[in-house]
PDB file of C-alpha atoms in Angstrom:
ATOM      1  CA  UNK A  44     -19.803   7.092  24.821  1.00  0.00           C
ATOM      2  CA  UNK A  45     -16.461   6.115  23.249  1.00  0.00           C
ATOM      3  CA  UNK A  46     -13.782   8.817  23.155  1.00  0.00           C
ATOM      4  CA  UNK A  47     -16.575  11.365  23.496  1.00  0.00           C
ATOM      5  CA  UNK A  48     -18.656   9.921  20.619  1.00  0.00           C
ATOM      6  CA  UNK A  49     -21.949   8.043  20.869  1.00  0.00           C
ATOM      7  CA  UNK A  50     -21.313   4.283  20.729  1.00  0.00           C
ATOM      8  CA  UNK A  51     -23.596   3.554  17.703  1.00  0.00           C
ATOM      9  CA  UNK A  52     -21.947   6.288  15.620  1.00  0.00           C
ATOM     10  CA  UNK A  53     -18.495   5.073  16.637  1.00  0.00           C
ATOM     11  CA  UNK A  54     -19.390   1.458  15.761  1.00  0.00           C
ATOM     12  CA  UNK A  55     -20.719   2.412  12.317  1.00  0.00           C
ATOM     13  CA  UNK A  56     -17.646   4.524  11.520  1.00  0.00           C
ATOM     14  CA  UNK A  57     -15.250   1.818  12.686  1.00  0.00           C
ATOM     15  CA  UNK A  58     -17.180  -0.875  10.797  1.00  0.00           C
ATOM     16  CA  UNK A  59     -16.899   1.096   7.558  1.00  0.00           C
ATOM     17  CA  UNK A  60     -13.149   1.516   8.051  1.00  0.00           C
ATOM     18  CA  UNK A  61     -12.747  -2.174   8.927  1.00  0.00           C
ATOM     19  CA  UNK A  62     -14.659  -3.224   5.803  1.00  0.00           C
ATOM     20  CA  UNK A  63     -12.354  -1.160   3.596  1.00  0.00           C
ATOM     21  CA  UNK A  64      -9.241  -2.532   5.276  1.00  0.00           C
ATOM     22  CA  UNK A  65     -10.216  -6.205   5.177  1.00  0.00           C
ATOM     23  CA  UNK A  66     -10.643  -6.058   1.404  1.00  0.00           C
ATOM     24  CA  UNK A  67      -6.838  -6.103   1.181  1.00  0.00           C
ATOM     25  CA  UNK A  68      -7.054  -9.622   2.552  1.00  0.00           C
ATOM     26  CA  UNK A  69      -9.361 -10.505  -0.338  1.00  0.00           C
ATOM     27  CA  UNK A  70      -6.529  -9.704  -2.729  1.00  0.00           C
ATOM     28  CA  UNK A  71      -4.324 -12.076  -0.746  1.00  0.00           C
ATOM     29  CA  UNK A  72      -7.018 -14.750  -0.908  1.00  0.00           C
ATOM     30  CA  UNK A  73      -7.180 -14.445  -4.701  1.00  0.00           C
ATOM     31  CA  UNK A  74      -3.446 -15.150  -4.896  1.00  0.00           C
ATOM     32  CA  UNK A  75      -3.722 -17.991  -2.384  1.00  0.00           C
ATOM     33  CA  UNK A  76      -6.450 -19.730  -4.408  1.00  0.00           C
ATOM     34  CA  UNK A  77      -4.363 -19.825  -7.582  1.00  0.00           C
ATOM     35  CA  UNK A  78      -2.823 -23.292  -7.803  1.00  0.00           C
ATOM     36  CA  UNK A  79       0.648 -22.634  -9.158  1.00  0.00           C
ATOM     37  CA  UNK A  80       1.831 -19.148 -10.089  1.00  0.00           C
ATOM     38  CA  UNK A  81       4.039 -19.632 -13.133  1.00  0.00           C
ATOM     39  CA  UNK A  82       6.649 -17.166 -14.307  1.00  0.00           C
ATOM     40  CA  UNK A  83       4.225 -15.315 -16.567  1.00  0.00           C
ATOM     41  CA  UNK A  84       1.673 -14.877 -13.776  1.00  0.00           C
ATOM     42  CA  UNK A  85       4.378 -13.874 -11.310  1.00  0.00           C
ATOM     43  CA  UNK A  86       5.818 -11.240 -13.663  1.00  0.00           C
ATOM     44  CA  UNK A  87       2.383  -9.841 -14.490  1.00  0.00           C
ATOM     45  CA  UNK A  88       1.294  -9.801 -10.841  1.00  0.00           C
ATOM     46  CA  UNK A  89       4.449  -8.065  -9.634  1.00  0.00           C
ATOM     47  CA  UNK A  90       4.206  -5.569 -12.489  1.00  0.00           C
ATOM     48  CA  UNK A  91       0.539  -5.074 -11.595  1.00  0.00           C
ATOM     49  CA  UNK A  92       1.530  -4.420  -7.998  1.00  0.00           C
ATOM     50  CA  UNK A  93       4.084  -1.820  -9.080  1.00  0.00           C
ATOM     51  CA  UNK A  94       1.488  -0.144 -11.294  1.00  0.00           C
ATOM     52  CA  UNK A  95      -0.950   0.031  -8.380  1.00  0.00           C
ATOM     53  CA  UNK A  96       1.583   1.610  -6.058  1.00  0.00           C
ATOM     54  CA  UNK A  97       3.119   4.047  -8.556  1.00  0.00           C
ATOM     55  CA  UNK A  98      -0.252   5.286  -9.800  1.00  0.00           C
ATOM     56  CA  UNK A  99      -1.783   5.775  -6.376  1.00  0.00           C
ATOM     57  CA  UNK A 100       1.371   7.534  -5.200  1.00  0.00           C
ATOM     58  CA  UNK A 101       1.666  10.000  -8.068  1.00  0.00           C
ATOM     59  CA  UNK A 102      -2.020  10.517  -8.829  1.00  0.00           C
ATOM     60  CA  UNK A 103      -3.579  10.450  -5.347  1.00  0.00           C
ATOM     61  CA  UNK A 104      -1.145  10.664  -2.445  1.00  0.00           C
ATOM     62  CA  UNK A 105       1.295  13.290  -3.720  1.00  0.00           C
ATOM     63  CA  UNK A 106      -1.433  15.603  -5.111  1.00  0.00           C
ATOM     64  CA  UNK A 107      -3.394  15.206  -1.871  1.00  0.00           C
ATOM     65  CA  UNK A 108      -0.303  16.145   0.091  1.00  0.00           C
ATOM     66  CA  UNK A 109       0.278  19.238  -2.037  1.00  0.00           C
ATOM     67  CA  UNK A 110      -3.384  20.234  -1.675  1.00  0.00           C
ATOM     68  CA  UNK A 111      -3.202  19.878   2.105  1.00  0.00           C
ATOM     69  CA  UNK A 112      -0.073  22.035   2.292  1.00  0.00           C
ATOM     70  CA  UNK A 113      -1.543  24.660  -0.038  1.00  0.00           C
ATOM     71  CA  UNK A 114      -4.804  24.701   1.925  1.00  0.00           C
ATOM     72  CA  UNK A 115      -2.852  25.352   5.107  1.00  0.00           C
ATOM     73  CA  UNK A 116      -1.506  28.545   3.561  1.00  0.00           C
ATOM     74  CA  UNK A 117       2.060  27.287   3.808  1.00  0.00           C
ATOM     75  CA  UNK A 118       4.421  29.342   1.667  1.00  0.00           C
ATOM     76  CA  UNK A 119       6.182  27.281  -0.989  1.00  0.00           C
ATOM     77  CA  UNK A 120       3.801  24.354  -0.498  1.00  0.00           C
ATOM     78  CA  UNK A 121       4.928  22.629  -3.688  1.00  0.00           C
ATOM     79  CA  UNK A 122       8.558  22.882  -2.604  1.00  0.00           C
ATOM     80  CA  UNK A 123       7.814  21.398   0.803  1.00  0.00           C
ATOM     81  CA  UNK A 124       5.701  18.648  -0.739  1.00  0.00           C
ATOM     82  CA  UNK A 125       8.504  17.777  -3.143  1.00  0.00           C
ATOM     83  CA  UNK A 126      11.037  17.739  -0.302  1.00  0.00           C
ATOM     84  CA  UNK A 127       8.772  15.420   1.710  1.00  0.00           C
ATOM     85  CA  UNK A 128       8.362  13.117  -1.319  1.00  0.00           C
ATOM     86  CA  UNK A 129      12.104  12.669  -1.720  1.00  0.00           C
ATOM     87  CA  UNK A 130      12.589  12.468   2.029  1.00  0.00           C
ATOM     88  CA  UNK A 131      10.280   9.443   1.993  1.00  0.00           C
ATOM     89  CA  UNK A 132      12.415   7.897  -0.751  1.00  0.00           C
ATOM     90  CA  UNK A 133      15.600   8.627   1.213  1.00  0.00           C
ATOM     91  CA  UNK A 134      14.131   7.124   4.383  1.00  0.00           C
ATOM     92  CA  UNK A 135      13.118   3.821   2.823  1.00  0.00           C
ATOM     93  CA  UNK A 136      16.391   3.675   0.842  1.00  0.00           C
ATOM     94  CA  UNK A 137      18.401   4.008   4.051  1.00  0.00           C
ATOM     95  CA  UNK A 138      16.295   1.332   5.730  1.00  0.00           C
ATOM     96  CA  UNK A 139      16.840  -0.904   2.713  1.00  0.00           C
ATOM     97  CA  UNK A 140      20.621  -0.454   2.802  1.00  0.00           C
ATOM     98  CA  UNK A 141      21.091  -1.027   6.525  1.00  0.00           C
ATOM     99  CA  UNK A 142      19.240  -4.361   6.514  1.00  0.00           C
ATOM    100  CA  UNK A 143      21.860  -7.164   6.597  1.00  0.00           C
ATOM    101  CA  UNK A 144      22.813  -8.419   3.151  1.00  0.00           C
ATOM    102  CA  UNK A 145      21.940 -12.046   3.885  1.00  0.00           C
ATOM    103  CA  UNK A 146      18.262 -11.192   4.254  1.00  0.00           C
ATOM    104  CA  UNK A 147      18.205  -8.281   1.835  1.00  0.00           C
ATOM    105  CA  UNK A 148      20.284  -9.065  -1.281  1.00  0.00           C
ATOM    106  CA  UNK A 149      20.612  -5.886  -3.356  1.00  0.00           C
ATOM    107  CA  UNK A 150      21.542  -7.700  -6.538  1.00  0.00           C
ATOM    108  CA  UNK A 151      18.954  -9.718  -8.447  1.00  0.00           C
ATOM    109  CA  UNK A 152      19.655 -13.424  -8.185  1.00  0.00           C
ATOM    110  CA  UNK A 153      20.255 -15.073 -11.537  1.00  0.00           C
ATOM    111  CA  UNK A 154      18.666 -18.368 -10.610  1.00  0.00           C
ATOM    112  CA  UNK A 155      14.992 -18.467  -9.724  1.00  0.00           C
ATOM    113  CA  UNK A 156      14.376 -20.530  -6.603  1.00  0.00           C
ATOM    114  CA  UNK A 157      17.885 -20.017  -5.234  1.00  0.00           C
ATOM    115  CA  UNK A 158      18.266 -19.012  -1.558  1.00  0.00           C
ATOM    116  CA  UNK A 159      19.202 -15.444  -2.572  1.00  0.00           C
ATOM    117  CA  UNK A 160      16.188 -15.260  -4.882  1.00  0.00           C
ATOM    118  CA  UNK A 161      13.857 -16.516  -2.159  1.00  0.00           C
ATOM    119  CA  UNK A 162      15.331 -14.061   0.356  1.00  0.00           C
ATOM    120  CA  UNK A 163      14.854 -11.220  -2.101  1.00  0.00           C
ATOM    121  CA  UNK A 164      11.260 -12.205  -2.797  1.00  0.00           C
ATOM    122  CA  UNK A 165      10.521 -12.344   0.918  1.00  0.00           C
ATOM    123  CA  UNK A 166      12.032  -8.890   1.334  1.00  0.00           C
ATOM    124  CA  UNK A 167       9.922  -7.578  -1.560  1.00  0.00           C
ATOM    125  CA  UNK A 168       6.754  -8.877   0.076  1.00  0.00           C
ATOM    126  CA  UNK A 169       7.531  -7.523   3.524  1.00  0.00           C
ATOM    127  CA  UNK A 170       8.566  -4.086   2.249  1.00  0.00           C
ATOM    128  CA  UNK A 171       5.453  -3.935   0.083  1.00  0.00           C
ATOM    129  CA  UNK A 172       3.326  -4.883   3.100  1.00  0.00           C
ATOM    130  CA  UNK A 173       5.023  -2.139   5.123  1.00  0.00           C
ATOM    131  CA  UNK A 174       4.507   0.494   2.430  1.00  0.00           C
ATOM    132  CA  UNK A 175       0.852  -0.400   1.948  1.00  0.00           C
ATOM    133  CA  UNK A 176       0.238  -0.551   5.714  1.00  0.00           C
ATOM    134  CA  UNK A 177       1.748   2.938   6.088  1.00  0.00           C
ATOM    135  CA  UNK A 178      -0.495   4.129   3.234  1.00  0.00           C
ATOM    136  CA  UNK A 179      -3.595   2.507   4.749  1.00  0.00           C
ATOM    137  CA  UNK A 180      -3.026   4.049   8.182  1.00  0.00           C
ATOM    138  CA  UNK A 181      -3.951   7.668   7.283  1.00  0.00           C
ATOM    139  CA  UNK A 182      -6.547   6.359   4.819  1.00  0.00           C
ATOM    140  CA  UNK A 183      -8.332   4.627   7.691  1.00  0.00           C
ATOM    141  CA  UNK A 184      -8.068   7.774   9.786  1.00  0.00           C
ATOM    142  CA  UNK A 185      -9.670   9.840   7.024  1.00  0.00           C
ATOM    143  CA  UNK A 186     -12.429   7.295   6.285  1.00  0.00           C
ATOM    144  CA  UNK A 187     -13.319   7.076   9.964  1.00  0.00           C
ATOM    145  CA  UNK A 188     -13.768  10.820  10.331  1.00  0.00           C
ATOM    146  CA  UNK A 189     -15.882  11.032   7.180  1.00  0.00           C
ATOM    147  CA  UNK A 190     -18.073   8.221   8.520  1.00  0.00           C
ATOM    148  CA  UNK A 191     -18.515  10.033  11.834  1.00  0.00           C
ATOM    149  CA  UNK A 192     -19.618  13.159   9.993  1.00  0.00           C
ATOM    150  CA  UNK A 193     -21.925  11.460   7.466  1.00  0.00           C
ATOM    151  CA  UNK A 194     -22.167   7.642   7.210  1.00  0.00           C
ATOM    152  CA  UNK A 195     -24.204   7.851   3.978  1.00  0.00           C
ATOM    153  CA  UNK A 196     -21.310   9.641   2.294  1.00  0.00           C
ATOM    154  CA  UNK A 197     -18.729   7.292   3.829  1.00  0.00           C
ATOM    155  CA  UNK A 198     -20.315   4.042   2.572  1.00  0.00           C
ATOM    156  CA  UNK A 199     -19.698   4.588  -1.168  1.00  0.00           C
ATOM    157  CA  UNK A 200     -16.247   5.938  -0.346  1.00  0.00           C
ATOM    158  CA  UNK A 201     -15.477   2.799   1.656  1.00  0.00           C
ATOM    159  CA  UNK A 202     -16.718   0.581  -1.198  1.00  0.00           C
ATOM    160  CA  UNK A 203     -14.457   2.353  -3.664  1.00  0.00           C
ATOM    161  CA  UNK A 204     -11.517   2.134  -1.253  1.00  0.00           C
ATOM    162  CA  UNK A 205     -12.245  -1.573  -0.813  1.00  0.00           C
ATOM    163  CA  UNK A 206     -12.101  -2.069  -4.585  1.00  0.00           C
ATOM    164  CA  UNK A 207      -8.711  -0.456  -4.876  1.00  0.00           C
ATOM    165  CA  UNK A 208      -7.442  -2.237  -1.739  1.00  0.00           C
ATOM    166  CA  UNK A 209      -7.905  -5.633  -3.422  1.00  0.00           C
ATOM    167  CA  UNK A 210      -4.967  -5.178  -5.832  1.00  0.00           C
ATOM    168  CA  UNK A 211      -2.920  -3.869  -2.912  1.00  0.00           C
ATOM    169  CA  UNK A 212      -3.471  -7.252  -1.266  1.00  0.00           C
ATOM    170  CA  UNK A 213      -2.272  -8.925  -4.447  1.00  0.00           C
ATOM    171  CA  UNK A 214       0.838  -6.727  -4.293  1.00  0.00           C
ATOM    172  CA  UNK A 215       1.714  -8.125  -0.872  1.00  0.00           C
ATOM    173  CA  UNK A 216       0.659 -11.740  -1.354  1.00  0.00           C
ATOM    174  CA  UNK A 217       2.415 -12.599  -4.628  1.00  0.00           C
ATOM    175  CA  UNK A 218       6.027 -12.222  -3.440  1.00  0.00           C
ATOM    176  CA  UNK A 219       5.226 -13.699  -0.005  1.00  0.00           C
ATOM    177  CA  UNK A 220       3.733 -16.811  -1.594  1.00  0.00           C
ATOM    178  CA  UNK A 221       6.648 -17.134  -4.009  1.00  0.00           C
ATOM    179  CA  UNK A 222       9.192 -16.830  -1.176  1.00  0.00           C
ATOM    180  CA  UNK A 223       7.522 -19.130   1.347  1.00  0.00           C
ATOM    181  CA  UNK A 224       5.413 -21.457  -0.800  1.00  0.00           C
ATOM    182  CA  UNK A 225       2.647 -20.892   1.728  1.00  0.00           C
ATOM    183  CA  UNK A 226      -0.813 -19.789   0.598  1.00  0.00           C
ATOM    184  CA  UNK A 227      -1.892 -19.068   4.161  1.00  0.00           C
ATOM    185  CA  UNK A 228       1.101 -16.815   4.857  1.00  0.00           C
ATOM    186  CA  UNK A 229       0.466 -14.913   1.634  1.00  0.00           C
ATOM    187  CA  UNK A 230      -3.173 -14.292   2.558  1.00  0.00           C
ATOM    188  CA  UNK A 231      -2.292 -13.552   6.182  1.00  0.00           C
ATOM    189  CA  UNK A 232       0.311 -10.885   5.394  1.00  0.00           C
ATOM    190  CA  UNK A 233      -2.037  -9.245   2.906  1.00  0.00           C
ATOM    191  CA  UNK A 234      -4.722  -9.117   5.597  1.00  0.00           C
ATOM    192  CA  UNK A 235      -2.315  -7.673   8.168  1.00  0.00           C
ATOM    193  CA  UNK A 236      -1.343  -4.839   5.826  1.00  0.00           C
ATOM    194  CA  UNK A 237      -5.033  -4.013   5.399  1.00  0.00           C
ATOM    195  CA  UNK A 238      -5.719  -4.018   9.142  1.00  0.00           C
ATOM    196  CA  UNK A 239      -3.586  -0.887   9.347  1.00  0.00           C
ATOM    197  CA  UNK A 240      -6.677   0.904   8.045  1.00  0.00           C
ATOM    198  CA  UNK A 241      -8.977   0.314  11.064  1.00  0.00           C
ATOM    199  CA  UNK A 242      -5.934   0.650  13.327  1.00  0.00           C
ATOM    200  CA  UNK A 243      -5.295   4.053  11.801  1.00  0.00           C
ATOM    201  CA  UNK A 244      -8.891   4.960  12.525  1.00  0.00           C
ATOM    202  CA  UNK A 245      -8.565   4.110  16.209  1.00  0.00           C
ATOM    203  CA  UNK A 246      -5.116   5.549  16.829  1.00  0.00           C
ATOM    204  CA  UNK A 247      -5.840   8.640  14.789  1.00  0.00           C
ATOM    205  CA  UNK A 248      -9.075   9.356  16.581  1.00  0.00           C
ATOM    206  CA  UNK A 249      -7.730   8.629  20.060  1.00  0.00           C
ATOM    207  CA  UNK A 250      -4.364  10.366  19.826  1.00  0.00           C
ATOM    208  CA  UNK A 251      -3.998  12.534  16.752  1.00  0.00           C
ATOM    209  CA  UNK A 252      -7.272  14.439  16.604  1.00  0.00           C
ATOM    210  CA  UNK A 253      -6.098  17.319  18.833  1.00  0.00           C
ATOM    211  CA  UNK A 254      -2.784  17.725  17.032  1.00  0.00           C
ATOM    212  CA  UNK A 255      -3.019  16.747  13.401  1.00  0.00           C
ATOM    213  CA  UNK A 256      -3.509  19.460  10.828  1.00  0.00           C
ATOM    214  CA  UNK A 257      -3.185  20.128   7.111  1.00  0.00           C
ATOM    215  CA  UNK A 258       0.603  20.595   7.252  1.00  0.00           C
ATOM    216  CA  UNK A 259       1.236  17.292   9.033  1.00  0.00           C
ATOM    217  CA  UNK A 260      -1.141  15.449   6.704  1.00  0.00           C
ATOM    218  CA  UNK A 261       0.388  17.037   3.618  1.00  0.00           C
ATOM    219  CA  UNK A 262       3.927  16.075   4.590  1.00  0.00           C
ATOM    220  CA  UNK A 263       2.816  12.551   5.520  1.00  0.00           C
ATOM    221  CA  UNK A 264       0.978  11.955   2.224  1.00  0.00           C
ATOM    222  CA  UNK A 265       3.932  13.186   0.147  1.00  0.00           C
ATOM    223  CA  UNK A 266       6.449  11.104   2.108  1.00  0.00           C
ATOM    224  CA  UNK A 267       4.305   7.964   1.852  1.00  0.00           C
ATOM    225  CA  UNK A 268       4.112   8.506  -1.909  1.00  0.00           C
ATOM    226  CA  UNK A 269       7.902   8.541  -2.050  1.00  0.00           C
ATOM    227  CA  UNK A 270       8.152   5.349  -0.027  1.00  0.00           C
ATOM    228  CA  UNK A 271       5.719   3.509  -2.310  1.00  0.00           C
ATOM    229  CA  UNK A 272       7.443   4.676  -5.503  1.00  0.00           C
ATOM    230  CA  UNK A 273      10.815   3.489  -4.187  1.00  0.00           C
ATOM    231  CA  UNK A 274       9.482   0.067  -3.238  1.00  0.00           C
ATOM    232  CA  UNK A 275       7.940  -0.256  -6.707  1.00  0.00           C
ATOM    233  CA  UNK A 276      11.005   0.664  -8.763  1.00  0.00           C
ATOM    234  CA  UNK A 277      13.628  -0.893  -6.495  1.00  0.00           C
ATOM    235  CA  UNK A 278      11.824  -4.106  -5.532  1.00  0.00           C
ATOM    236  CA  UNK A 279       8.696  -4.965  -7.477  1.00  0.00           C
ATOM    237  CA  UNK A 280       9.749  -4.135 -11.049  1.00  0.00           C
ATOM    238  CA  UNK A 281      13.270  -5.637 -10.898  1.00  0.00           C
ATOM    239  CA  UNK A 282      11.859  -8.811  -9.398  1.00  0.00           C
ATOM    240  CA  UNK A 283       9.199  -8.999 -12.107  1.00  0.00           C
ATOM    241  CA  UNK A 284      11.812  -8.598 -14.837  1.00  0.00           C
ATOM    242  CA  UNK A 285      13.965 -11.243 -13.165  1.00  0.00           C
ATOM    243  CA  UNK A 286      11.423 -13.870 -14.204  1.00  0.00           C
ATOM    244  CA  UNK A 287      12.350 -13.313 -17.854  1.00  0.00           C
ATOM    245  CA  UNK A 288       8.791 -12.338 -18.781  1.00  0.00           C
ATOM    246  CA  UNK A 289       9.478  -8.689 -19.556  1.00  0.00           C
ATOM    247  CA  UNK A 290       6.318  -8.038 -21.569  1.00  0.00           C
ATOM    248  CA  UNK A 291       4.101  -9.700 -18.977  1.00  0.00           C
ATOM    249  CA  UNK A 292       5.612  -7.396 -16.353  1.00  0.00           C
ATOM    250  CA  UNK A 293       4.951  -4.306 -18.497  1.00  0.00           C
ATOM    251  CA  UNK A 294       1.381  -5.372 -19.281  1.00  0.00           C
ATOM    252  CA  UNK A 295       0.814  -6.003 -15.580  1.00  0.00           C
ATOM    253  CA  UNK A 296       2.207  -2.553 -14.782  1.00  0.00           C
ATOM    254  CA  UNK A 297      -0.209  -0.869 -17.184  1.00  0.00           C
ATOM    255  CA  UNK A 298      -3.094  -3.020 -15.929  1.00  0.00           C
ATOM    256  CA  UNK A 299      -2.376  -2.066 -12.324  1.00  0.00           C
ATOM    257  CA  UNK A 300      -2.418   1.605 -13.245  1.00  0.00           C
ATOM    258  CA  UNK A 301      -5.686   1.181 -15.141  1.00  0.00           C
ATOM    259  CA  UNK A 302      -7.405  -0.588 -12.234  1.00  0.00           C
ATOM    260  CA  UNK A 303      -6.260   2.067  -9.795  1.00  0.00           C
ATOM    261  CA  UNK A 304      -7.416   4.825 -12.158  1.00  0.00           C
ATOM    262  CA  UNK A 305     -10.872   3.244 -12.294  1.00  0.00           C
ATOM    263  CA  UNK A 306     -11.081   2.830  -8.524  1.00  0.00           C
ATOM    264  CA  UNK A 307     -10.056   6.451  -7.960  1.00  0.00           C
ATOM    265  CA  UNK A 308     -12.698   7.624 -10.411  1.00  0.00           C
ATOM    266  CA  UNK A 309     -15.255   5.808  -8.262  1.00  0.00           C
ATOM    267  CA  UNK A 310     -14.082   7.878  -5.299  1.00  0.00           C
ATOM    268  CA  UNK A 311     -15.048  11.133  -6.994  1.00  0.00           C
TER     269      UNK A 311
END
């Protein structure tokens, strides 16, 4: 028995969650295997990353949060969900502003490859990794509980989650590789952000099961959506446009949204 659950059932549920999370590392590997990301690829990839994060935030996380709050019978659920969304934006904006300027330049550097540009790109990658890790944490918690209830239902869900986790890995790896020049660091950080999914499964099951409810989940989903939207519009898109490949960034943005739309349809 593990945490009151039969060991085989626990192992299957955790394995499904781990599979979904590790697929983020596959996105990092795709970036790492590309020989030299030129400006066009960089702009398209960063735009793609923004599209992934904006779409999943506005079309999955925020609606899920509102549904959870409404299902809990909370009066004014849409108001509270909206407040939580903007609270998430405010939180990440404050964090962004209090980081020392030398490692978090708020103005876009004019010269690609300059120290300020490299510092900005590193910050973009780390903030994207943080946002995606925060998003993956409750996702892993949810996947784990579905798998405990019915593994046959959880497997196709995990496959679909794995598909849409791949572009999330790309979102993390592109700016990290550009900032450090290291393929291994790019793939490693992408993998770390994905490991938040099985970690969320374990922590959620061990600690949160007795306490978590629809209201807490609803607020968390809405706030995470706000965090991801802020990172996209304040970090990813400006950095993509900085390359000078405006159209590539826009096409990447639309492509990221399209891929996420397809992966979410597979979840239905």
